Amino acid sequence: MSFRTVAIVLAAALVAGCAGSSKVMLGQAHAPIDPAQVQIYRTPPAGSQEIAQLESKSAVGFGTQGQTDAAVARLKREAAALGANGVVLLGVGSSGSPVGMSVGAGSYGRHSGGGLSVGIPTTQKQAAGVAIYVPPGTPVDPSLVVPDARPKNP
């Protein structure tokens, strides 16, 4: 296998494992806001308006809390770009690669060679939610808000 082929295969693998997000519009977007102002909810407050269904992925890693936080932060950024001041978190999960190992050897005339390949298990965290707009002055039951995801005051 040539160096160029190996480089192309590695580049494709890296691109496939990158962080990303997707959205499906459900309603009208508003003017963008600061992601720090986006609240994460368990269930939507009464009177909220759905804007979009969102999905996000973290970068590939080893299944850390940081990856989960990154996937949720990406949801907040995507929601803020649509003017949503809340996200109803539908779930967080992970996908991973299995451990793999292969050994090979061969010979041709006086030439022989061998190889060993070991796959390292990696994980990518995924989060899904619905971007919502909660009109100002709407009473919100504090039990609906995910505690660690409250917006931070500057």
PDB file of C-alpha atoms in Angstrom:
ATOM      1  CA  MET A   1       0.000   0.000   0.000  1.00  0.00           C
ATOM      2  CA  SER A   2       1.491   3.362  -0.966  1.00  0.00           C
ATOM      3  CA  PHE A   3       2.005   6.270   1.420  1.00  0.00           C
ATOM      4  CA  ARG A   4      -0.614   8.267  -0.491  1.00  0.00           C
ATOM      5  CA  THR A   5      -3.221   5.519  -0.068  1.00  0.00           C
ATOM      6  CA  VAL A   6      -2.482   5.253   3.652  1.00  0.00           C
ATOM      7  CA  ALA A   7      -2.772   9.048   4.012  1.00  0.00           C
ATOM      8  CA  ILE A   8      -6.143   9.084   2.215  1.00  0.00           C
ATOM      9  CA  VAL A   9      -7.498   6.257   4.380  1.00  0.00           C
ATOM     10  CA  LEU A  10      -6.336   7.991   7.589  1.00  0.00           C
ATOM     11  CA  ALA A  11      -7.829  11.319   6.498  1.00  0.00           C
ATOM     12  CA  ALA A  12     -11.169   9.657   5.739  1.00  0.00           C
ATOM     13  CA  ALA A  13     -11.164   7.961   9.147  1.00  0.00           C
ATOM     14  CA  LEU A  14     -10.442  11.239  10.912  1.00  0.00           C
ATOM     15  CA  VAL A  15     -13.206  13.074   9.049  1.00  0.00           C
ATOM     16  CA  ALA A  16     -15.685  10.307   9.861  1.00  0.00           C
ATOM     17  CA  GLY A  17     -14.862  10.586  13.554  1.00  0.00           C
ATOM     18  CA  CYS A  18     -15.118  14.372  13.866  1.00  0.00           C
ATOM     19  CA  ALA A  19     -17.619  16.174  16.019  1.00  0.00           C
ATOM     20  CA  GLY A  20     -20.755  17.345  14.267  1.00  0.00           C
ATOM     21  CA  SER A  21     -24.375  18.288  14.575  1.00  0.00           C
ATOM     22  CA  SER A  22     -27.620  18.228  12.662  1.00  0.00           C
ATOM     23  CA  LYS A  23     -30.993  19.923  12.924  1.00  0.00           C
ATOM     24  CA  VAL A  24     -34.540  19.562  11.673  1.00  0.00           C
ATOM     25  CA  MET A  25     -36.553  22.769  11.802  1.00  0.00           C
ATOM     26  CA  LEU A  26     -39.901  22.454  13.599  1.00  0.00           C
ATOM     27  CA  GLY A  27     -40.813  26.136  13.889  1.00  0.00           C
ATOM     28  CA  GLN A  28     -39.613  29.686  13.343  1.00  0.00           C
ATOM     29  CA  ALA A  29     -36.079  30.680  14.354  1.00  0.00           C
ATOM     30  CA  HIS A  30     -35.434  33.840  16.386  1.00  0.00           C
ATOM     31  CA  ALA A  31     -32.456  36.205  16.505  1.00  0.00           C
ATOM     32  CA  PRO A  32     -29.290  34.414  17.717  1.00  0.00           C
ATOM     33  CA  ILE A  33     -28.379  34.675  21.412  1.00  0.00           C
ATOM     34  CA  ASP A  34     -25.365  33.876  23.615  1.00  0.00           C
ATOM     35  CA  PRO A  35     -25.100  30.091  24.228  1.00  0.00           C
ATOM     36  CA  ALA A  36     -24.511  30.824  27.943  1.00  0.00           C
ATOM     37  CA  GLN A  37     -28.155  31.944  28.131  1.00  0.00           C
ATOM     38  CA  VAL A  38     -29.524  28.587  26.913  1.00  0.00           C
ATOM     39  CA  GLN A  39     -31.064  26.432  29.668  1.00  0.00           C
ATOM     40  CA  ILE A  40     -31.279  22.645  29.514  1.00  0.00           C
ATOM     41  CA  TYR A  41     -34.688  21.231  30.508  1.00  0.00           C
ATOM     42  CA  ARG A  42     -35.968  17.755  31.378  1.00  0.00           C
ATOM     43  CA  THR A  43     -39.395  18.580  29.919  1.00  0.00           C
ATOM     44  CA  PRO A  44     -40.601  21.703  28.108  1.00  0.00           C
ATOM     45  CA  PRO A  45     -42.095  24.484  30.230  1.00  0.00           C
ATOM     46  CA  ALA A  46     -45.740  25.348  29.536  1.00  0.00           C
ATOM     47  CA  GLY A  47     -45.980  27.981  26.815  1.00  0.00           C
ATOM     48  CA  SER A  48     -42.645  27.154  25.175  1.00  0.00           C
ATOM     49  CA  GLN A  49     -42.364  26.986  21.397  1.00  0.00           C
ATOM     50  CA  GLU A  50     -40.458  24.268  19.531  1.00  0.00           C
ATOM     51  CA  ILE A  51     -37.875  25.564  17.076  1.00  0.00           C
ATOM     52  CA  ALA A  52     -35.803  22.561  15.952  1.00  0.00           C
ATOM     53  CA  GLN A  53     -34.824  18.998  16.700  1.00  0.00           C
ATOM     54  CA  LEU A  54     -31.064  18.867  17.300  1.00  0.00           C
ATOM     55  CA  GLU A  55     -28.455  16.119  17.411  1.00  0.00           C
ATOM     56  CA  SER A  56     -24.775  16.564  18.189  1.00  0.00           C
ATOM     57  CA  LYS A  57     -21.665  14.414  18.477  1.00  0.00           C
ATOM     58  CA  SER A  58     -18.467  14.917  20.406  1.00  0.00           C
ATOM     59  CA  ALA A  59     -15.027  14.309  18.999  1.00  0.00           C
ATOM     60  CA  VAL A  60     -13.774  10.725  19.135  1.00  0.00           C
ATOM     61  CA  GLY A  61     -12.126   9.822  22.436  1.00  0.00           C
ATOM     62  CA  PHE A  62     -12.288   7.319  25.242  1.00  0.00           C
ATOM     63  CA  GLY A  63     -15.782   7.924  26.642  1.00  0.00           C
ATOM     64  CA  THR A  64     -15.049  10.694  29.122  1.00  0.00           C
ATOM     65  CA  GLN A  65     -17.437  13.069  30.892  1.00  0.00           C
ATOM     66  CA  GLY A  66     -15.742  15.816  28.895  1.00  0.00           C
ATOM     67  CA  GLN A  67     -17.069  14.270  25.692  1.00  0.00           C
ATOM     68  CA  THR A  68     -20.614  14.256  27.102  1.00  0.00           C
ATOM     69  CA  ASP A  69     -20.217  17.879  28.180  1.00  0.00           C
ATOM     70  CA  ALA A  70     -18.926  18.771  24.705  1.00  0.00           C
ATOM     71  CA  ALA A  71     -21.928  17.134  22.994  1.00  0.00           C
ATOM     72  CA  VAL A  72     -24.368  19.033  25.260  1.00  0.00           C
ATOM     73  CA  ALA A  73     -22.433  22.298  24.784  1.00  0.00           C
ATOM     74  CA  ARG A  74     -22.715  21.791  21.027  1.00  0.00           C
ATOM     75  CA  LEU A  75     -26.507  21.424  21.436  1.00  0.00           C
ATOM     76  CA  LYS A  76     -26.555  24.726  23.327  1.00  0.00           C
ATOM     77  CA  ARG A  77     -24.513  26.488  20.627  1.00  0.00           C
ATOM     78  CA  GLU A  78     -26.777  25.176  17.877  1.00  0.00           C
ATOM     79  CA  ALA A  79     -29.896  26.214  19.827  1.00  0.00           C
ATOM     80  CA  ALA A  80     -28.471  29.685  20.517  1.00  0.00           C
ATOM     81  CA  ALA A  81     -27.739  30.166  16.803  1.00  0.00           C
ATOM     82  CA  LEU A  82     -31.476  29.591  16.177  1.00  0.00           C
ATOM     83  CA  GLY A  83     -32.481  32.017  18.942  1.00  0.00           C
ATOM     84  CA  ALA A  84     -33.672  29.225  21.225  1.00  0.00           C
ATOM     85  CA  ASN A  85     -33.198  29.976  24.924  1.00  0.00           C
ATOM     86  CA  GLY A  86     -33.740  26.360  25.960  1.00  0.00           C
ATOM     87  CA  VAL A  87     -33.093  22.755  24.963  1.00  0.00           C
ATOM     88  CA  VAL A  88     -35.211  19.836  26.107  1.00  0.00           C
ATOM     89  CA  LEU A  89     -32.617  17.090  26.477  1.00  0.00           C
ATOM     90  CA  LEU A  90     -33.979  13.890  24.948  1.00  0.00           C
ATOM     91  CA  GLY A  91     -30.943  11.751  25.672  1.00  0.00           C
ATOM     92  CA  VAL A  92     -27.201  11.235  25.673  1.00  0.00           C
ATOM     93  CA  GLY A  93     -25.577   8.072  24.391  1.00  0.00           C
ATOM     94  CA  SER A  94     -22.383   6.772  22.894  1.00  0.00           C
ATOM     95  CA  SER A  95     -21.184   4.779  19.961  1.00  0.00           C
ATOM     96  CA  GLY A  96     -17.858   3.071  19.797  1.00  0.00           C
ATOM     97  CA  SER A  97     -15.538   0.933  17.807  1.00  0.00           C
ATOM     98  CA  PRO A  98     -14.858  -2.643  18.841  1.00  0.00           C
ATOM     99  CA  VAL A  99     -11.388  -3.828  19.760  1.00  0.00           C
ATOM    100  CA  GLY A 100      -9.755  -5.502  16.800  1.00  0.00           C
ATOM    101  CA  MET A 101      -6.542  -7.343  16.117  1.00  0.00           C
ATOM    102  CA  SER A 102      -5.186  -9.035  13.049  1.00  0.00           C
ATOM    103  CA  VAL A 103      -1.941 -10.759  12.161  1.00  0.00           C
ATOM    104  CA  GLY A 104      -0.684 -11.495   8.679  1.00  0.00           C
ATOM    105  CA  ALA A 105       2.387 -12.875   6.984  1.00  0.00           C
ATOM    106  CA  GLY A 106       3.437 -13.732   3.490  1.00  0.00           C
ATOM    107  CA  SER A 107       6.370 -14.566   1.295  1.00  0.00           C
ATOM    108  CA  TYR A 108       7.351 -14.246  -2.321  1.00  0.00           C
ATOM    109  CA  GLY A 109      10.538 -15.964  -3.364  1.00  0.00           C
ATOM    110  CA  ARG A 110      13.272 -14.906  -0.975  1.00  0.00           C
ATOM    111  CA  HIS A 111      11.205 -11.994   0.355  1.00  0.00           C
ATOM    112  CA  SER A 112       8.929 -12.367   3.343  1.00  0.00           C
ATOM    113  CA  GLY A 113       6.999  -9.983   5.530  1.00  0.00           C
ATOM    114  CA  GLY A 114       4.505  -9.827   8.286  1.00  0.00           C
ATOM    115  CA  GLY A 115       2.322  -7.385  10.094  1.00  0.00           C
ATOM    116  CA  LEU A 116       0.278  -6.817  13.184  1.00  0.00           C
ATOM    117  CA  SER A 117      -2.646  -4.470  13.566  1.00  0.00           C
ATOM    118  CA  VAL A 118      -4.321  -3.557  16.830  1.00  0.00           C
ATOM    119  CA  GLY A 119      -7.489  -1.509  17.043  1.00  0.00           C
ATOM    120  CA  ILE A 120      -7.899   0.794  20.033  1.00  0.00           C
ATOM    121  CA  PRO A 121     -11.499   1.118  21.226  1.00  0.00           C
ATOM    122  CA  THR A 122     -12.784   4.661  20.923  1.00  0.00           C
ATOM    123  CA  THR A 123     -16.093   6.258  21.757  1.00  0.00           C
ATOM    124  CA  GLN A 124     -18.084   9.177  20.417  1.00  0.00           C
ATOM    125  CA  LYS A 125     -20.747  10.751  22.642  1.00  0.00           C
ATOM    126  CA  GLN A 126     -24.050  11.815  21.099  1.00  0.00           C
ATOM    127  CA  ALA A 127     -26.763  14.104  22.466  1.00  0.00           C
ATOM    128  CA  ALA A 128     -30.268  14.806  21.168  1.00  0.00           C
ATOM    129  CA  GLY A 129     -32.698  17.516  22.126  1.00  0.00           C
ATOM    130  CA  VAL A 130     -35.371  19.926  21.002  1.00  0.00           C
ATOM    131  CA  ALA A 131     -34.467  23.619  20.794  1.00  0.00           C
ATOM    132  CA  ILE A 132     -37.253  25.677  22.356  1.00  0.00           C
ATOM    133  CA  TYR A 133     -38.086  29.317  22.944  1.00  0.00           C
ATOM    134  CA  VAL A 134     -39.496  30.184  26.360  1.00  0.00           C
ATOM    135  CA  PRO A 135     -41.105  33.663  26.166  1.00  0.00           C
ATOM    136  CA  PRO A 136     -39.838  36.182  28.758  1.00  0.00           C
ATOM    137  CA  GLY A 137     -41.913  36.193  31.940  1.00  0.00           C
ATOM    138  CA  THR A 138     -43.047  32.577  31.499  1.00  0.00           C
ATOM    139  CA  PRO A 139     -43.126  30.897  34.924  1.00  0.00           C
ATOM    140  CA  VAL A 140     -40.772  27.895  34.888  1.00  0.00           C
ATOM    141  CA  ASP A 141     -40.868  25.162  37.525  1.00  0.00           C
ATOM    142  CA  PRO A 142     -37.225  24.813  38.736  1.00  0.00           C
ATOM    143  CA  SER A 143     -37.595  21.015  38.757  1.00  0.00           C
ATOM    144  CA  LEU A 144     -37.735  21.119  34.932  1.00  0.00           C
ATOM    145  CA  VAL A 145     -34.227  22.601  34.683  1.00  0.00           C
ATOM    146  CA  VAL A 146     -31.212  20.265  34.618  1.00  0.00           C
ATOM    147  CA  PRO A 147     -29.147  21.554  37.614  1.00  0.00           C
ATOM    148  CA  ASP A 148     -25.614  21.356  36.185  1.00  0.00           C
ATOM    149  CA  ALA A 149     -26.724  22.983  32.934  1.00  0.00           C
ATOM    150  CA  ARG A 150     -28.078  26.285  34.329  1.00  0.00           C
ATOM    151  CA  PRO A 151     -26.763  29.327  32.458  1.00  0.00           C
ATOM    152  CA  LYS A 152     -23.821  31.037  34.070  1.00  0.00           C
ATOM    153  CA  ASN A 153     -24.041  34.746  34.877  1.00  0.00           C
ATOM    154  CA  PRO A 154     -21.152  36.848  33.529  1.00  0.00           C
TER     155      PRO A 154
END
